[in-house]
Short mmCIF file of C-alpha atoms in Angstrom, two decimals:
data_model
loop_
_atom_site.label_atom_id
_atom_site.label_comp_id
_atom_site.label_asym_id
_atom_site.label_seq_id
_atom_site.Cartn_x
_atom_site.Cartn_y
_atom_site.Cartn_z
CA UNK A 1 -161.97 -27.83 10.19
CA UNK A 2 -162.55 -25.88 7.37
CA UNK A 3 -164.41 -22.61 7.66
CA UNK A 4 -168.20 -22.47 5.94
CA UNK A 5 -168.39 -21.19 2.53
CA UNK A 6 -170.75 -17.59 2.48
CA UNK A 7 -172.34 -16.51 -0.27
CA UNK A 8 -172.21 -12.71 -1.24
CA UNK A 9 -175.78 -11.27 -0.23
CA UNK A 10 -177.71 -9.92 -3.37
CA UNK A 11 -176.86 -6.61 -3.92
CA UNK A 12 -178.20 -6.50 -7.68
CA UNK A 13 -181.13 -8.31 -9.28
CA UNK A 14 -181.13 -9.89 -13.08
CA UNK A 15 -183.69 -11.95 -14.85
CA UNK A 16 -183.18 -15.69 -14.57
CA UNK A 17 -182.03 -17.81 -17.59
CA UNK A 18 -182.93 -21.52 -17.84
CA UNK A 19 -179.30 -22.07 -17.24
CA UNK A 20 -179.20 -20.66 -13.87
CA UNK A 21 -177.37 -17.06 -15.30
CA UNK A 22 -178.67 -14.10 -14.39
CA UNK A 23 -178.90 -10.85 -16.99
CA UNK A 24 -178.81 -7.13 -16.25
CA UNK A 25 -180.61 -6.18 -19.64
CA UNK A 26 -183.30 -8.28 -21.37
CA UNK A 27 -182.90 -7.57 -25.09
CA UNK A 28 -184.02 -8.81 -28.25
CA UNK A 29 -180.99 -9.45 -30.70
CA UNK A 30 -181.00 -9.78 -34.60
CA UNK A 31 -178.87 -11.29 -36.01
CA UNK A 32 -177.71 -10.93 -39.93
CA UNK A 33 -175.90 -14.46 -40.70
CA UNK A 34 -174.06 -13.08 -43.95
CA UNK A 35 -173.53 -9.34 -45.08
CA UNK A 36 -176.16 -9.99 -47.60
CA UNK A 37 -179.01 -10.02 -45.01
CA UNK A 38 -177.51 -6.82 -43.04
CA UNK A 39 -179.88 -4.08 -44.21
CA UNK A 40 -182.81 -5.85 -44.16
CA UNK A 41 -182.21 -6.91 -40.26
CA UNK A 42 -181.19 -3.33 -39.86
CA UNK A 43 -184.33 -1.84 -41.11
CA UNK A 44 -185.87 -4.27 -38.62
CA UNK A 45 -184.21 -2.98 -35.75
CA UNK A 46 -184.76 0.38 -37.10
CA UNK A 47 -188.30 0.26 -36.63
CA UNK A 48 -187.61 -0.23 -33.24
CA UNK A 49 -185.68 3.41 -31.88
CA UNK A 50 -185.22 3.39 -27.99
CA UNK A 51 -186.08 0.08 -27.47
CA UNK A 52 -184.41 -3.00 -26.16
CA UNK A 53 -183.30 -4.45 -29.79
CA UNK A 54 -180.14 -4.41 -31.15
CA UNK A 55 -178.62 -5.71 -34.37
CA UNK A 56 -175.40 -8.01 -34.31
CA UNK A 57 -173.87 -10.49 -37.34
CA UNK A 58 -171.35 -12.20 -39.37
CA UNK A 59 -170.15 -10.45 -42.61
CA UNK A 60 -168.68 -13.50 -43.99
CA UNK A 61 -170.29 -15.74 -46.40
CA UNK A 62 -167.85 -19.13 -45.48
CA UNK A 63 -168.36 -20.88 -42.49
CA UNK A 64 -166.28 -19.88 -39.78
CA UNK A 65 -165.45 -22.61 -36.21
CA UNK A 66 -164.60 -19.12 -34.34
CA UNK A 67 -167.62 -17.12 -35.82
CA UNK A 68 -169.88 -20.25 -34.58
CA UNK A 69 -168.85 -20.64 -31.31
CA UNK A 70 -168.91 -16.88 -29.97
CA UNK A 71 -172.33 -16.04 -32.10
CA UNK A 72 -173.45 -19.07 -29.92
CA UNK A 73 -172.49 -17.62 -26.39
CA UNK A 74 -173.44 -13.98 -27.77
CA UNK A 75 -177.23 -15.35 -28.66
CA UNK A 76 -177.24 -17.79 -25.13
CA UNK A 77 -175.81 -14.85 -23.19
CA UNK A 78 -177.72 -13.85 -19.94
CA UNK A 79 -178.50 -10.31 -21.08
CA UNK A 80 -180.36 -11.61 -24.37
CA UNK A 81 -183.97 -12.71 -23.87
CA UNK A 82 -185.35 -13.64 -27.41
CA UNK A 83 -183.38 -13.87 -30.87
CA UNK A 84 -184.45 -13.20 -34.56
CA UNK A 85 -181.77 -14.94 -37.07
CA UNK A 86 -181.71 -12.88 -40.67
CA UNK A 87 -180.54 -15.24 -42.98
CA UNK A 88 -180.48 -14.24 -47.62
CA UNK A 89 -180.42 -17.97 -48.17
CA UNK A 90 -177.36 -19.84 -49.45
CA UNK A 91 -174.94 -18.34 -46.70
CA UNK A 92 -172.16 -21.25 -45.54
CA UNK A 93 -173.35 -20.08 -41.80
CA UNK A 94 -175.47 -23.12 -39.79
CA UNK A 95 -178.11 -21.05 -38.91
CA UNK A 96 -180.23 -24.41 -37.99
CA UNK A 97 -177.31 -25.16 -35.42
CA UNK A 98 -177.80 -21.71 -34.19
CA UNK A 99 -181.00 -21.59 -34.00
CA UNK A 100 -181.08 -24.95 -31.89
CA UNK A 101 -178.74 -23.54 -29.39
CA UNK A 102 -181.04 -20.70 -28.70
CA UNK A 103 -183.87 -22.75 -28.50
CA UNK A 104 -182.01 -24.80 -26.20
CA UNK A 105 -181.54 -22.37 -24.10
CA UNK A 106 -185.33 -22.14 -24.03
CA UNK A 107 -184.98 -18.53 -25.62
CA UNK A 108 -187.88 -17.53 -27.95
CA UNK A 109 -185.85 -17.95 -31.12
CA UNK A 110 -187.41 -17.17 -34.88
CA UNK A 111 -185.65 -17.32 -38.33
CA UNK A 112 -186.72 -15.50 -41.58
CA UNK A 113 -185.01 -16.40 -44.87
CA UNK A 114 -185.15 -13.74 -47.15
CA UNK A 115 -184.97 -15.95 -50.60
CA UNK A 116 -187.77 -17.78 -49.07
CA UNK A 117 -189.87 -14.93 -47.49
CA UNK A 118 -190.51 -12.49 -51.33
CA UNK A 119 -187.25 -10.41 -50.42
CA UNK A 120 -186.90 -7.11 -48.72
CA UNK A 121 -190.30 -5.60 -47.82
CA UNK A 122 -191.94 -9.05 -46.83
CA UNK A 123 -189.22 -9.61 -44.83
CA UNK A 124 -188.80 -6.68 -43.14
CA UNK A 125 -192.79 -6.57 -42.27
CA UNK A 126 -192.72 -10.33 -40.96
CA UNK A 127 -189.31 -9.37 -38.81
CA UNK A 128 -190.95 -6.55 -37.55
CA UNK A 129 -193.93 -8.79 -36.16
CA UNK A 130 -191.80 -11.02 -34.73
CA UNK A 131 -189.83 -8.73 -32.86
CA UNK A 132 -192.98 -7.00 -31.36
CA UNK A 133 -194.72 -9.67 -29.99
CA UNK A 134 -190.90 -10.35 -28.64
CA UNK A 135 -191.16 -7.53 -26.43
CA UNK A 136 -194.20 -7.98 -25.51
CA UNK A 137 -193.12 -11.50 -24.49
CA UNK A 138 -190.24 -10.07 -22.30
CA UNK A 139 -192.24 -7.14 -21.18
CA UNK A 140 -193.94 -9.55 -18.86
CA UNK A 141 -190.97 -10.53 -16.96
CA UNK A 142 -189.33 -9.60 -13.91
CA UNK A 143 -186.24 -8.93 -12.27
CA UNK A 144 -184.81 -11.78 -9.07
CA UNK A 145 -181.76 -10.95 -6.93
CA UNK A 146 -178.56 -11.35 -8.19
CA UNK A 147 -175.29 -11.71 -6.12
CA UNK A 148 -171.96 -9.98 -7.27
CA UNK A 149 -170.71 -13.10 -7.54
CA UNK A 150 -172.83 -14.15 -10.50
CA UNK A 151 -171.95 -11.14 -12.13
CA UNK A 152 -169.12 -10.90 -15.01
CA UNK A 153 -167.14 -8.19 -15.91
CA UNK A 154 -164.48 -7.08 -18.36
CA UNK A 155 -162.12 -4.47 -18.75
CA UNK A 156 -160.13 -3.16 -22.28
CA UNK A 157 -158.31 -0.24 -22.89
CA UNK A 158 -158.82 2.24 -26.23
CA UNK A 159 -157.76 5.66 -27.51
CA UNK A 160 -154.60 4.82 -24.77
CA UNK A 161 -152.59 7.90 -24.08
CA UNK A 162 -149.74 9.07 -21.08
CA UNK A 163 -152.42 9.41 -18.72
CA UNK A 164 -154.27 6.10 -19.20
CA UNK A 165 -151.64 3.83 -17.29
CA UNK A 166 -151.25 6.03 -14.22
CA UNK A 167 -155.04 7.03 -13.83
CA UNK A 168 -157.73 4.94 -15.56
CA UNK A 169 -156.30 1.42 -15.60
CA UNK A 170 -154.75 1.43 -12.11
CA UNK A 171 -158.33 3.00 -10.73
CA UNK A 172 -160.17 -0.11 -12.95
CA UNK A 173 -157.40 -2.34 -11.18
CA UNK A 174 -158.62 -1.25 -7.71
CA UNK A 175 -161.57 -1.95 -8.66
CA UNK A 176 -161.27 -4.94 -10.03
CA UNK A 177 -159.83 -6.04 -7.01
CA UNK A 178 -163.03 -4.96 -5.17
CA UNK A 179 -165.48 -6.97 -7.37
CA UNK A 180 -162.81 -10.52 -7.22
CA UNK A 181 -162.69 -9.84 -3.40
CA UNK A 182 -166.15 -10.19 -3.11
CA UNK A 183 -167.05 -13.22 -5.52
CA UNK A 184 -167.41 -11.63 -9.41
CA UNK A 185 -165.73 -13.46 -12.47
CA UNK A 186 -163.32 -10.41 -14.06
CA UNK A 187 -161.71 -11.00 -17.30
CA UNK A 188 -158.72 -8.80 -18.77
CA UNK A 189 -156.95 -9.25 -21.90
CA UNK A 190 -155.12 -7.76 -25.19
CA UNK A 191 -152.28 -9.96 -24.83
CA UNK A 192 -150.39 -8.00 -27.96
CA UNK A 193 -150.86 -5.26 -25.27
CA UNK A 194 -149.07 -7.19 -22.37
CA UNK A 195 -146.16 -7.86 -24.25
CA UNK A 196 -143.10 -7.73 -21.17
CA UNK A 197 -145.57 -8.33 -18.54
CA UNK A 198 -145.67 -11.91 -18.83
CA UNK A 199 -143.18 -12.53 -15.77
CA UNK A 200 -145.44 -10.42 -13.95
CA UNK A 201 -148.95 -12.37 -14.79
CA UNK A 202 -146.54 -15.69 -14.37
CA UNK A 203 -146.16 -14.57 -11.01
CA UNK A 204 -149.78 -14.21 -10.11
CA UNK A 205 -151.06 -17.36 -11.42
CA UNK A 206 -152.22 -19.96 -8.96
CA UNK A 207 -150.63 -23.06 -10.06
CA UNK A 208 -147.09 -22.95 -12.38
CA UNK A 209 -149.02 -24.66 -14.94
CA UNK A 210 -151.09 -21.52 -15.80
CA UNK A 211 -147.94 -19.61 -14.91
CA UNK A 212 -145.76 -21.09 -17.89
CA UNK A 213 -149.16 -20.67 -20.15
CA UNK A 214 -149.49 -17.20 -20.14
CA UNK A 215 -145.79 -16.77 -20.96
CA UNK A 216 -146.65 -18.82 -23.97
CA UNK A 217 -149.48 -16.83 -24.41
CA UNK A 218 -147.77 -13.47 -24.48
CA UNK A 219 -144.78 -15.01 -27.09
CA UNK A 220 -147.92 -16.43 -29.12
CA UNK A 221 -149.04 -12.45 -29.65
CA UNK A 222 -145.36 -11.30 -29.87
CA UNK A 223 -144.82 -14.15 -32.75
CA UNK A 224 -148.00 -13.03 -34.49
CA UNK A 225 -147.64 -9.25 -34.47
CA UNK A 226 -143.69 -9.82 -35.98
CA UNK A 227 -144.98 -11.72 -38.80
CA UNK A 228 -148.17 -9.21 -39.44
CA UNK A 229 -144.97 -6.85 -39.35
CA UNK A 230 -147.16 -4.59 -36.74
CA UNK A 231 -147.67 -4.33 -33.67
CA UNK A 232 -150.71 -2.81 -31.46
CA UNK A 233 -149.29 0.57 -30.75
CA UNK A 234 -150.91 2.96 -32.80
CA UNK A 235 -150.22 6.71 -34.26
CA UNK A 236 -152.98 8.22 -31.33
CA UNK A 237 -150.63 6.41 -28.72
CA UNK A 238 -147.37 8.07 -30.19
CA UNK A 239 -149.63 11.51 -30.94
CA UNK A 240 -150.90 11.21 -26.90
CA UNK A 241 -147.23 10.75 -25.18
CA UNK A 242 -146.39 7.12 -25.42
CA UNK A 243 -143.46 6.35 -26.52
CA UNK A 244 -142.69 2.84 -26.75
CA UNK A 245 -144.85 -0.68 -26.98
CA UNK A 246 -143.10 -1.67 -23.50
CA UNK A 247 -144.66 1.55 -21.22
CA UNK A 248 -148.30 0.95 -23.27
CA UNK A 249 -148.26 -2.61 -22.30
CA UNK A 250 -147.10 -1.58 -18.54
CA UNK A 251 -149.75 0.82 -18.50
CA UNK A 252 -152.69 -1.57 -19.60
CA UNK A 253 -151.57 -4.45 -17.26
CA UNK A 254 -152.46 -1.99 -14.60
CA UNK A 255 -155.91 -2.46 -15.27
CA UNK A 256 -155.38 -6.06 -13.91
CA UNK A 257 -154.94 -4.94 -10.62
CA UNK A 258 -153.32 -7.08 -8.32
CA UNK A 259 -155.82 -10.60 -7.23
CA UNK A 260 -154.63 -13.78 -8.11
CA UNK A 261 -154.72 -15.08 -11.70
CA UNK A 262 -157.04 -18.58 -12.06
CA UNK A 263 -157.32 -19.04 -15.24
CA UNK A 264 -156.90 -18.52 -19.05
CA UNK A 265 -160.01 -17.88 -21.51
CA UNK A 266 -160.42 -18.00 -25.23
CA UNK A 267 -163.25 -16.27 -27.30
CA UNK A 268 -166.31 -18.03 -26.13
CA UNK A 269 -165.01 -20.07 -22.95
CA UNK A 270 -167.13 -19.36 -19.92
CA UNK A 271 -165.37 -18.63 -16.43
CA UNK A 272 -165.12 -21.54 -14.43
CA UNK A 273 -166.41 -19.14 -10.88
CA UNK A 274 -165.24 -15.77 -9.25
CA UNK A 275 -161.48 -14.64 -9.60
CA UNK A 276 -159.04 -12.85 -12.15
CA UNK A 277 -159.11 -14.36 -16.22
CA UNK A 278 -156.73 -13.54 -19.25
CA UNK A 279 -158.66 -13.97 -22.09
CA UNK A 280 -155.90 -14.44 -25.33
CA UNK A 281 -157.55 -12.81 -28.30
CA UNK A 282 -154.49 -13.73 -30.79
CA UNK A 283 -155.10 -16.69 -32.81
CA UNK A 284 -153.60 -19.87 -33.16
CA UNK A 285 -151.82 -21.04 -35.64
CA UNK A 286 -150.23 -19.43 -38.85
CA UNK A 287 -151.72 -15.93 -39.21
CA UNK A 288 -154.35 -16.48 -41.54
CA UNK A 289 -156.97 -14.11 -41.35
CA UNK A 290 -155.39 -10.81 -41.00
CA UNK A 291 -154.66 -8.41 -38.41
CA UNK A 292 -156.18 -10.21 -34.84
CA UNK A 293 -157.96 -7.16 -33.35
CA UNK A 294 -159.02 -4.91 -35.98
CA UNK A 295 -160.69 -2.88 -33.63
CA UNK A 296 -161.47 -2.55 -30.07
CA UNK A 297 -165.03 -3.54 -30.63
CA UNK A 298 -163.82 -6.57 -32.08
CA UNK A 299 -162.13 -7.82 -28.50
CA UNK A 300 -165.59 -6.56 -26.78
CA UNK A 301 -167.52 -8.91 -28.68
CA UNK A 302 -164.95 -11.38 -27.00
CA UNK A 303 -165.70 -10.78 -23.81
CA UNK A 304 -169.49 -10.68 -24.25
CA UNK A 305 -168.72 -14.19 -25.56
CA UNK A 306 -167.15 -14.95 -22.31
CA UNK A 307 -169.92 -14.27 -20.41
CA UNK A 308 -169.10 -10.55 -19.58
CA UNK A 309 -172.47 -8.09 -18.59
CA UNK A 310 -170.16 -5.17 -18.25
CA UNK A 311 -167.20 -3.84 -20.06
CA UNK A 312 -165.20 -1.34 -18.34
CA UNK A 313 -163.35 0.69 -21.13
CA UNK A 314 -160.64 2.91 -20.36
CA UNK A 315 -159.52 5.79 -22.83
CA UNK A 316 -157.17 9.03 -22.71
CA UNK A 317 -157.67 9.99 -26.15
CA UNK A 318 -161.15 9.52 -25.77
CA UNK A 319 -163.61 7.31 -27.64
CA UNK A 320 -166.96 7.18 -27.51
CA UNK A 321 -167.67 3.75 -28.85
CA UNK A 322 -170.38 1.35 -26.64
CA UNK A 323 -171.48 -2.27 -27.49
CA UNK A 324 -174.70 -4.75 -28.41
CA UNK A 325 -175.63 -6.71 -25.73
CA UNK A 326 -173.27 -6.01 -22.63
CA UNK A 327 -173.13 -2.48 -21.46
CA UNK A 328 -170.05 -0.21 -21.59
CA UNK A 329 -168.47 1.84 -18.85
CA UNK A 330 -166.34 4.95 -20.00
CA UNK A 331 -162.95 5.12 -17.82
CA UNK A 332 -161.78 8.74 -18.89
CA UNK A 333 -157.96 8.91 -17.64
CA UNK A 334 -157.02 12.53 -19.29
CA UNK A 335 -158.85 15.45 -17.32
CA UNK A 336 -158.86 17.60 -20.11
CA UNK A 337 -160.45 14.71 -22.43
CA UNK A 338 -163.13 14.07 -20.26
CA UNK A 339 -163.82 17.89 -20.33
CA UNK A 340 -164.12 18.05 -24.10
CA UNK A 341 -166.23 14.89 -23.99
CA UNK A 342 -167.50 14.51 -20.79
CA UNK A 343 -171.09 13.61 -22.68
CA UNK A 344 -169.42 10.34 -23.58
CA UNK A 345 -167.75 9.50 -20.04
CA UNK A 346 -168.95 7.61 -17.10
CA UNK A 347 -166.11 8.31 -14.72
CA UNK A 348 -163.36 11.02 -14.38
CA UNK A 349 -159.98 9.32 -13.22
CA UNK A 350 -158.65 12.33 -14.79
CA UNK A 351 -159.20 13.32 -10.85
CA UNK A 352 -156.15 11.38 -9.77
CA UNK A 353 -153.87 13.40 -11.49
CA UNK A 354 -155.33 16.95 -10.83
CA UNK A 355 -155.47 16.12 -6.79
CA UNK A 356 -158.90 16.03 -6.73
CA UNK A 357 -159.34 12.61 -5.96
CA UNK A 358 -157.08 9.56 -4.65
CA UNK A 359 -156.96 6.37 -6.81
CA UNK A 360 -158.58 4.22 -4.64
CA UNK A 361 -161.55 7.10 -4.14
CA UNK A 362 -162.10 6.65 -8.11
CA UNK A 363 -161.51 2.80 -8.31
CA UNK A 364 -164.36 3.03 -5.58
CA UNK A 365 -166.31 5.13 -7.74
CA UNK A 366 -165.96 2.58 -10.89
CA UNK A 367 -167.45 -0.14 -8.67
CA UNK A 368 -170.21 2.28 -7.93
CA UNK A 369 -171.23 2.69 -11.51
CA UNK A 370 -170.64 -0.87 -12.12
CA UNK A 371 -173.78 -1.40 -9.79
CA UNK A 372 -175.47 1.21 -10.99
CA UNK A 373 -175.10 -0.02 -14.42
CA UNK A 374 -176.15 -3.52 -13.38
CA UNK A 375 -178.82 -2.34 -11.82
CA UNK A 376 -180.35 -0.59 -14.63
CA UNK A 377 -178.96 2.37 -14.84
CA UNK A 378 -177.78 3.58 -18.32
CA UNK A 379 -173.92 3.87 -19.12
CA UNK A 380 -173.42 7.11 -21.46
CA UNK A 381 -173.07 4.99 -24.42
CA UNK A 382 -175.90 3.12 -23.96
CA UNK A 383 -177.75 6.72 -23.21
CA UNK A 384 -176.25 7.80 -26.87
CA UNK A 385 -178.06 4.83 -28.59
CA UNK A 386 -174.71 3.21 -29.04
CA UNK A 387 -174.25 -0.45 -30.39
CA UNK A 388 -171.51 -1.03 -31.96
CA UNK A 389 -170.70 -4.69 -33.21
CA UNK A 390 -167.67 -6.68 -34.65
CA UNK A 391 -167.55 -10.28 -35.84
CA UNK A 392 -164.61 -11.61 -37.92
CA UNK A 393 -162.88 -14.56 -39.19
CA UNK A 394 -160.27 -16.02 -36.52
CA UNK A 395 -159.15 -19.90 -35.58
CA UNK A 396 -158.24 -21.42 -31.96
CA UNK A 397 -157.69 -24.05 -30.62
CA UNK A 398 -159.38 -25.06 -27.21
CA UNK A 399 -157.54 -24.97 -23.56
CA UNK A 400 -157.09 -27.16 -21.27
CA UNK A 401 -155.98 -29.35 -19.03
CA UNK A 402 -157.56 -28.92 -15.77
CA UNK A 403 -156.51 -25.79 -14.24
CA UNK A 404 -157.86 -23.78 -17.04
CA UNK A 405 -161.49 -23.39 -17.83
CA UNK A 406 -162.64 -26.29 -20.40
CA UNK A 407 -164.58 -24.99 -23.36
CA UNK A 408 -167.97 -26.29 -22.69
CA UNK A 409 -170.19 -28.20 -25.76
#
C-alpha cells in the first residue's frame, strides 16, 4: 500500500492567479514591443519612482518565435498583476496575440499605439492613466497562503571568480537541496558553463532518456561556442583566479547541488511539479543570431520565463545587477567582495572560507532569505531600484517526449 501523499503546509502567502499560480510581488509591467516605443514606455514608468511598475521589451523590429513565447510567460507570470503593451505602430511584433494571452489570463491588459495616440506626450499622459488606475486596481488585493511547493526558484552564476565554486554555489546547492526536499520546482542552467559535467548530470537524471539528453545538451553548447570561436569564460574569470573553462564549469555545477534531475526546460517551458530542472539556454540550430547569452540578465529573463519568482545569483567578482519581475538574491562567495560591496549583497558565503561559518550554516541561511524574499521582504537589488531587462533574438525547438516537460500552448 502506498503511503498518502502530504502537502507542504503554507509557509509563504502569494496572490492567486486565475491559473491557480501564486505570486510573491504584484506588479504592473510595460512593455515596449520594438525599440522605437522604449522611451516613451520609459517615461511612463518613470512617473512612477518606488512603485510596483517596471519596464520590460523587445528591441527588435522582426518578429521573433523565441521573443513571442517568453514575452508571453513573462506578461502571464504569477508575479505580474496588470500589463500595459507600448507599441510605435508598424513593429513585426503580434502585439494583438499578446495582448490576448494576457487577457486570457484574466490580467487587466491595455495597449497604446503611439502612431495612433498624437505621438509622445499624448501617449505618455494616456499610459500614465492607465497605469494608475492599475495600481489602484491591484492595491485592493490580498495576499492567500502559499506552499513551498508552489514556489519556483532559479539559480545563475556572474562575476565568477576562485572563490565562487567552493563557497557560493556549493552553499546555493545545499540549499537547493532544502527547497526540492520539501516540494519547490528549482531550475539551474548555463549549459556553455557545464561543459565536462555532463557525465555527472547524466548520472542524476531519473530515467536514461533524460540522462543521454543532457549529454546532447552539453555537446549542443560545446558545438555552438566552437563555431562562435568563444567560449563563456571571460577576462574577470582569468583576472579573479580561474584558470581554465573545465574548473569554472566544475565550480557552477555546484550550485546544482545534489537531488535528482527530472527534467529538461527551454526558455518559456513551465516545470512539470517540484524537483531539480536544466534549463538549455543555447539555441538550436545553426548559430544564427549571435553570441547565446550576451549577458547574464539575458539567461534571467529565461528563467522568469520558466516560471521562476526568485533568482539566486551567485558572484565573486561582484555584480550588482537585479531583474524586472522576479526578485534577485545576491550570493557573495569572496569575503573581501562582499566587504567592498556589501550594499549590493544578500548573503556572505564569503563566511565558509574565513571559518566563520560552515557551508551548510550559509546554504541554511540562503533558504532563509529565500522566504524572506517571498514573503515580501526586499532583496538588495530590488532595495537599489534595480530592474534590469534583456530580450533578444534566439530559435528552439520544443522538447519532448514524455519524461521532459511539454511546452504548453
Amino acid at each position: 500500500m502506498n503511503a498518502p501523499t502530504t502537502t507542504p503546509a503554507p509557509v509563504l502567502s502569494g496572490y492567486l492567479r486565475a491559473d491557480g499560480r501564486k505570486g510573491i510581488r504584484n506588479i504592473v509591467v510595460v512593455a515596449y514591443m520594438v525599440e522605437c516605443a522604449h522611451h516613451v514606455a520609459r517615461l511612463m514608468v518613470n512617473a512612477f519612482p518606488g512603485q510596483p511598475v517596471h519596464l520590460i521589451g523587445f528591441t527588435g523590429c522582426f518578429p521573433n518565435e523565441y521573443a513571442d513565447q517568453v514575452m508571453r510567460r513573462l506578461l502571464t507570470h504569477p508575479n505580474v498583476g496588470a500589463v500595459l503593451l507600448v507599441s510605435l505602430g508598424c513593429e513585426g511584433f503580434n502585439k494583438y496575440g499578446l495582448s490576448s494571452a494576457v487577457a486570457d489570463s484574466d490580467r487587466p491588459v491595455h495597449t497604446i499605439t503611439i502612431q495612433e495616440n498624437s505621438g509622445t506626450r499624448p501617449s505618455v499622459s494616456s499610459g500614465v492613466e492607465w497605469i494608475s488606475w492599475a495600481l489602484e486596481h491591484l492595491a485592493q488585493q490580498t495576499r492567500v497562503p502559499m506552499g513551498l511547493d508552489e514556489l519556483v526558484v532559479a539559480t545563475i552564476c556572474g562575476g565568477s571568480d576562485s572563490t565562487s565554486g567552493i563557497s557560493a554555489n556549493p552553499a546555493v546547492g545545499v540549499a537547493f537541496d532544502t527547497l526540492i526536499a520539501a516540494g519547490s520546482p528549482c531550475i539551474f542552467e548555463e549549459t556553455g558553463e557545464l561543459v565536462g559535467c555532463e557525465y555527472h548530470m547524466q548520472r542524476r537524471a531519473v530515467s536514461p532518456e533524460l540522462g543521454n539528453a543532457i549529454v546532447e545538451t552539453v555537446a549542443k553548447a560545446a558545438r555552438y561556442y566552437t563555431i562562435m570561436g568563444h567560449g563563456s569564460f571571460s577576462p574577470g574569470n582569468a583576472d579573479g583566479g580561474l584558470t581554465t573553462q573545465e574548473e569554472k564549469s566544475l565550480g557552477a555545477y555546484a550550485k546544482s547541488g545534489s537531488s535528482p534531475i527530472v527534467g529538461i526546460l527551454k526558455p518559456g517551458d513551465q516545470p512539470a511539479g517540484g524537483g531539480l530542472y536544466l534549463l538549455d539556454v543555447v539555441p538550436d540550430g545553426e548559430p544564427r543570431f549571435g553570441f547565446p547569452n550576451v549577458s547574464d540578465n539575458a539567461e534571467i529573463v529565461e528563467l522568469i520565463s520558466c516560471g521562476a519568482h526568485i533568482t539566486l545569483f551567485t558572484t565573486g567578482r561582484g555584480s550588482v545587477v537585479g531583474s524586472a519581475i522576479s526578485p534577485v538574491i545576491k550570493v557573495c562567495a569572496n569575503p573581501q567582495t562582499f566587504e567592498r560591496l556589501s550594499d549590493d549583497m544578500d548573503v556572505n558565503a564569503g563566511k565558509i572560507l574565513t571559518g566563520e561559518a560552515s557551508l551548510e550554516e550559509v546554504g541554511a541561511e540562503i533558504v532563509t532569505a529565500v522566504l524572506d524574499v517571498a514573503n515580501g521582504a526586499l532583496s538588495r537589488s530590488e532595495d537599489l531600484g534595480h530592474q534590469e531587462f534583456v530580450l533578444t533574438y534566439k530559435q528552439f525547438d520544443a522538447v519532448g517526449p514524455g519524461c521532459f516537460p511539454l511546452r504548453a500552448a
